[in-house]
Amino acid sequence: MSALAGRTAIVTGASRGIGRGIAERLATDGALVAVHYGSNEKAALETVEIIEGRGGRAFAFRAELGAPDAVDTFYAALDAGLAERGAAREFDILVNNAAASGSGRIHQLTTEVFDRLFAINVKAPLFLVQRGLDRLRDGGRIVNISSAATKHAFPDSVTYAMTKGAVDTMTLALAKELGPRGITVNAVAPGYIATDMNARRRATPEASAALAAMSVFNRIGTPADVADVVGFLVSDDARWITGQYVDATGGTAL
């Protein structure tokens, strides 16, 4: 029997990149996966098509996490998608992956970008958890996607790094709060992964080589490298792990 058979998983920002990789992994393990996206419907439907093409189950739903009514829109769209498939409104796994980046260095900051990054990267996951607590089943799993930028200086995007630091702190607090219900809460921190988000950093062969050299494996990570870590954390095998920052950087800067 598949490790996640009979379970429902939500992955935010699952239309591309790490989020798509996570959605594919959880579906392969047997979960019904709710593929959240903010704007790129075509990419989200591609994620669903990939999953279904491999015999998995998934559906896409939209909610702009930076909007004032983000949480209401999110759960209304989720409920509609679950109802269409005759599934219960309760779920077992929430992966807070969606994030915005690109704040720039300290002298480049604007209040508009600052507010947007904190709205999407911090406010949205916190209130998605709050609103979902009455439907997240006991023994459930929450995984927050953090970043290596919280452990290494990252002046190129100081606000982004700050938001991920807040995610790490939220992870600790939620793990303590939800432990009595058997719910684990962990953070997974990718390093440089080959996604659209950091494509500009891989614009030349020399730049790609420099990023690869930061890992002890001398390569840039893939979404599957992160997704497999998440797959473990949401499984029963990880029932005794909570409140942890899991480094998934390929040994960056050791």
Coordinates of C-alpha atoms in Angstrom, one line a residue:
M1 CA 0.0 0.0 0.0
S2 CA 1.2 3.5 -0.8
A3 CA 2.6 5.5 2.1
L4 CA 0.0 8.2 1.8
A5 CA -3.0 6.3 0.5
G6 CA -6.3 7.8 1.7
R7 CA -4.7 11.1 2.7
T8 CA -5.3 14.6 1.3
A9 CA -2.3 16.9 0.8
I10 CA -2.3 20.7 0.0
V11 CA 0.8 22.1 -1.6
T12 CA 0.9 25.9 -2.1
G13 CA 2.7 27.3 -5.1
A14 CA 2.7 23.9 -6.8
S15 CA 2.5 25.0 -10.4
R16 CA 6.2 25.0 -11.0
G17 CA 9.6 24.3 -9.4
I18 CA 9.9 22.9 -6.0
G19 CA 6.2 23.0 -5.4
R20 CA 5.5 20.9 -8.5
G21 CA 8.2 18.5 -7.4
I22 CA 6.6 18.1 -4.0
A23 CA 3.1 17.7 -5.5
E24 CA 4.4 14.9 -7.8
R25 CA 6.1 13.1 -4.9
L26 CA 3.1 13.2 -2.6
A27 CA 0.8 12.0 -5.4
T28 CA 3.3 9.2 -6.2
D29 CA 3.0 8.2 -2.5
G30 CA -0.7 7.9 -2.8
A31 CA -2.2 11.2 -1.6
L32 CA -4.9 13.2 -3.3
V33 CA -3.0 16.5 -4.0
A34 CA -4.6 19.9 -4.1
V35 CA -2.3 21.9 -6.4
H36 CA -2.5 25.5 -5.4
Y37 CA -1.4 28.3 -7.8
G38 CA -1.5 32.1 -7.7
S39 CA -1.7 33.1 -11.3
N40 CA -0.2 30.5 -13.7
E41 CA -3.2 28.3 -14.4
K42 CA -1.5 26.7 -17.4
A43 CA 1.4 25.5 -15.3
A44 CA -0.8 24.3 -12.5
L45 CA -2.8 22.2 -14.9
E46 CA 0.4 20.8 -16.3
T47 CA 1.3 19.7 -12.8
V48 CA -2.1 17.9 -12.5
E49 CA -1.6 16.4 -16.0
I50 CA 1.8 15.0 -15.0
I51 CA 0.4 13.5 -11.8
E52 CA -2.6 12.0 -13.5
G53 CA -0.5 10.6 -16.3
R54 CA 1.4 8.6 -13.7
G55 CA -1.8 7.3 -12.2
G56 CA -2.0 9.8 -9.3
R57 CA -4.8 12.1 -8.2
A58 CA -4.7 15.8 -8.1
F59 CA -6.7 19.0 -8.9
A60 CA -5.7 22.7 -9.2
F61 CA -7.2 25.6 -7.4
R62 CA -6.4 29.3 -7.5
A63 CA -5.9 31.9 -4.7
E64 CA -3.6 35.0 -4.8
L65 CA -1.8 34.8 -1.5
G66 CA -0.9 38.5 -1.5
A67 CA -4.5 39.6 -1.7
P68 CA -6.4 40.9 1.4
D69 CA -9.0 38.1 1.1
A70 CA -6.3 35.5 0.4
V71 CA -7.3 33.0 3.1
D72 CA -11.1 33.2 2.4
T73 CA -10.4 32.7 -1.3
F74 CA -8.0 29.9 -0.7
Y75 CA -10.3 27.7 1.4
A76 CA -13.4 28.5 -0.8
A77 CA -11.5 27.3 -3.9
L78 CA -10.1 24.3 -2.0
D79 CA -13.5 23.2 -0.8
A80 CA -14.9 23.5 -4.3
G81 CA -12.2 21.3 -5.7
L82 CA -12.6 18.7 -3.0
A83 CA -16.4 18.6 -3.4
E84 CA -16.0 18.0 -7.1
R85 CA -14.1 14.9 -6.3
G86 CA -16.4 13.7 -3.6
A87 CA -13.7 14.2 -1.0
A88 CA -14.1 15.4 2.6
R89 CA -13.1 18.9 3.5
E90 CA -10.6 17.6 6.1
F91 CA -7.0 17.2 5.0
D92 CA -3.8 15.6 6.4
I93 CA -0.9 17.5 5.0
L94 CA -0.2 21.2 4.4
V95 CA 3.0 22.2 2.6
N96 CA 3.6 25.9 2.7
N97 CA 5.8 26.3 -0.3
A98 CA 4.5 29.4 -2.2
A99 CA 6.8 32.4 -1.9
A100 CA 7.8 35.6 -3.5
S101 CA 11.4 36.7 -3.8
G102 CA 13.5 39.5 -5.3
S103 CA 13.6 42.3 -2.7
G104 CA 17.2 43.3 -3.5
R105 CA 19.9 44.7 -1.3
I106 CA 19.3 47.1 1.6
H107 CA 19.7 50.3 -0.5
Q108 CA 17.2 48.9 -3.1
L109 CA 14.3 48.2 -0.7
T110 CA 10.9 49.7 -1.1
T111 CA 8.0 49.4 1.3
E112 CA 5.8 48.0 -1.4
V113 CA 8.1 45.0 -2.0
F114 CA 8.6 44.6 1.7
D115 CA 4.9 44.4 2.3
R116 CA 4.3 42.1 -0.6
L117 CA 7.0 39.6 0.5
F118 CA 5.8 39.5 4.1
A119 CA 2.1 39.1 3.0
I120 CA 2.9 36.1 0.8
N121 CA 5.8 34.5 2.6
V122 CA 4.7 35.0 6.2
K123 CA 1.2 36.2 6.7
A124 CA -0.4 33.8 4.2
P125 CA 1.1 30.6 5.6
L126 CA 0.4 31.6 9.2
F127 CA -3.2 32.3 8.6
L128 CA -3.7 29.3 6.3
V129 CA -2.6 27.2 9.2
Q130 CA -4.9 29.1 11.7
R131 CA -7.9 28.7 9.4
G132 CA -7.1 25.1 8.7
L133 CA -6.7 23.8 12.2
D134 CA -10.3 22.7 12.6
R135 CA -9.9 20.5 9.5
L136 CA -6.4 19.3 9.7
R137 CA -6.7 15.8 11.1
D138 CA -4.9 14.7 14.3
G139 CA -1.6 13.2 13.4
G140 CA -1.3 15.5 10.4
R141 CA 1.8 17.1 8.9
I142 CA 2.8 20.7 8.2
V143 CA 5.9 21.4 6.3
N144 CA 7.1 25.0 5.7
I145 CA 9.6 25.6 3.0
S146 CA 12.4 27.8 4.4
S147 CA 15.7 28.7 2.9
A148 CA 19.4 28.5 3.4
A149 CA 19.3 32.3 3.5
T150 CA 18.3 32.0 7.2
K151 CA 21.6 30.4 8.1
H152 CA 24.0 32.1 5.7
A153 CA 24.3 35.9 4.9
F154 CA 22.2 36.7 1.9
P155 CA 22.4 40.5 1.4
D156 CA 21.2 40.2 -2.2
S157 CA 17.7 39.8 -1.0
V158 CA 17.6 40.9 2.6
T159 CA 13.8 41.0 2.9
Y160 CA 13.3 37.6 1.5
A161 CA 15.8 36.2 4.0
M162 CA 13.9 38.0 6.8
T163 CA 10.6 36.4 5.7
K164 CA 12.1 32.9 5.8
G165 CA 13.6 33.6 9.2
A166 CA 10.0 34.3 10.3
V167 CA 8.9 31.0 8.8
D168 CA 11.6 29.2 10.9
T169 CA 10.3 30.9 14.1
M170 CA 6.7 30.1 13.2
T171 CA 7.7 26.4 12.7
L172 CA 9.0 26.2 16.2
A173 CA 6.0 27.8 17.8
L174 CA 3.5 25.6 15.8
A175 CA 5.4 22.4 16.6
K176 CA 5.0 23.1 20.3
E177 CA 1.4 24.2 20.0
L178 CA 0.2 21.3 17.8
G179 CA 2.2 18.5 19.4
P180 CA -0.6 17.4 21.7
R181 CA -2.6 16.5 18.6
G182 CA 0.1 14.4 17.1
I183 CA 0.7 17.0 14.3
T184 CA 4.3 17.5 13.3
V185 CA 5.6 20.8 12.0
N186 CA 9.0 21.1 10.3
A187 CA 10.9 23.4 8.0
V188 CA 12.9 22.3 5.0
A189 CA 15.6 24.7 3.7
P190 CA 16.6 24.3 0.1
G191 CA 19.9 25.8 -1.2
Y192 CA 20.3 26.7 -4.9
I193 CA 17.7 24.7 -6.9
A194 CA 17.2 24.7 -10.7
T195 CA 13.9 26.6 -10.8
D196 CA 12.5 29.7 -12.5
M197 CA 12.9 31.7 -9.3
N198 CA 16.7 31.8 -9.5
A199 CA 17.1 31.4 -13.3
R200 CA 19.0 34.7 -13.5
R201 CA 21.7 33.4 -11.2
R202 CA 22.3 30.6 -13.7
A203 CA 22.4 32.8 -16.8
T204 CA 25.9 31.8 -17.9
P205 CA 27.9 28.6 -17.7
E206 CA 30.3 30.3 -15.3
A207 CA 27.5 31.4 -13.0
S208 CA 26.0 27.9 -12.9
A209 CA 29.4 26.4 -12.2
A210 CA 29.9 28.8 -9.3
L211 CA 26.5 27.9 -7.8
A212 CA 27.2 24.2 -8.3
A213 CA 30.6 24.5 -6.5
M214 CA 28.8 25.7 -3.3
S215 CA 27.5 22.2 -2.8
V216 CA 29.8 19.4 -1.7
F217 CA 28.3 17.4 -4.6
N218 CA 29.3 20.1 -7.1
R219 CA 25.9 20.4 -8.7
I220 CA 22.8 22.5 -8.4
G221 CA 19.9 20.9 -6.7
T222 CA 16.7 19.7 -8.4
P223 CA 13.1 20.0 -7.1
A224 CA 13.1 16.2 -6.5
D225 CA 16.0 16.6 -4.1
V226 CA 13.8 18.8 -1.9
A227 CA 10.6 16.9 -2.6
D228 CA 12.0 13.6 -1.4
V229 CA 12.9 15.2 2.0
V230 CA 9.3 16.5 2.3
G231 CA 8.0 13.1 1.3
F232 CA 9.8 11.6 4.3
L233 CA 8.7 14.3 6.7
V234 CA 5.0 13.8 5.9
S235 CA 5.2 10.0 6.2
D236 CA 4.6 7.9 9.3
D237 CA 8.4 7.3 9.4
A238 CA 8.9 10.9 10.5
R239 CA 6.3 10.7 13.4
W240 CA 9.0 11.5 16.0
I241 CA 10.5 14.5 14.2
T242 CA 9.0 18.0 14.8
G243 CA 10.1 21.6 15.2
Q244 CA 13.2 21.0 13.1
Y245 CA 15.0 23.0 10.4
V246 CA 16.0 20.4 7.9
D247 CA 19.0 21.5 5.7
A248 CA 18.4 20.3 2.2
T249 CA 21.1 22.4 0.6
G250 CA 23.4 19.6 -0.6
G251 CA 26.0 20.6 2.0
T252 CA 26.2 24.2 0.8
A253 CA 29.1 26.2 2.3
L254 CA 30.3 23.4 4.6

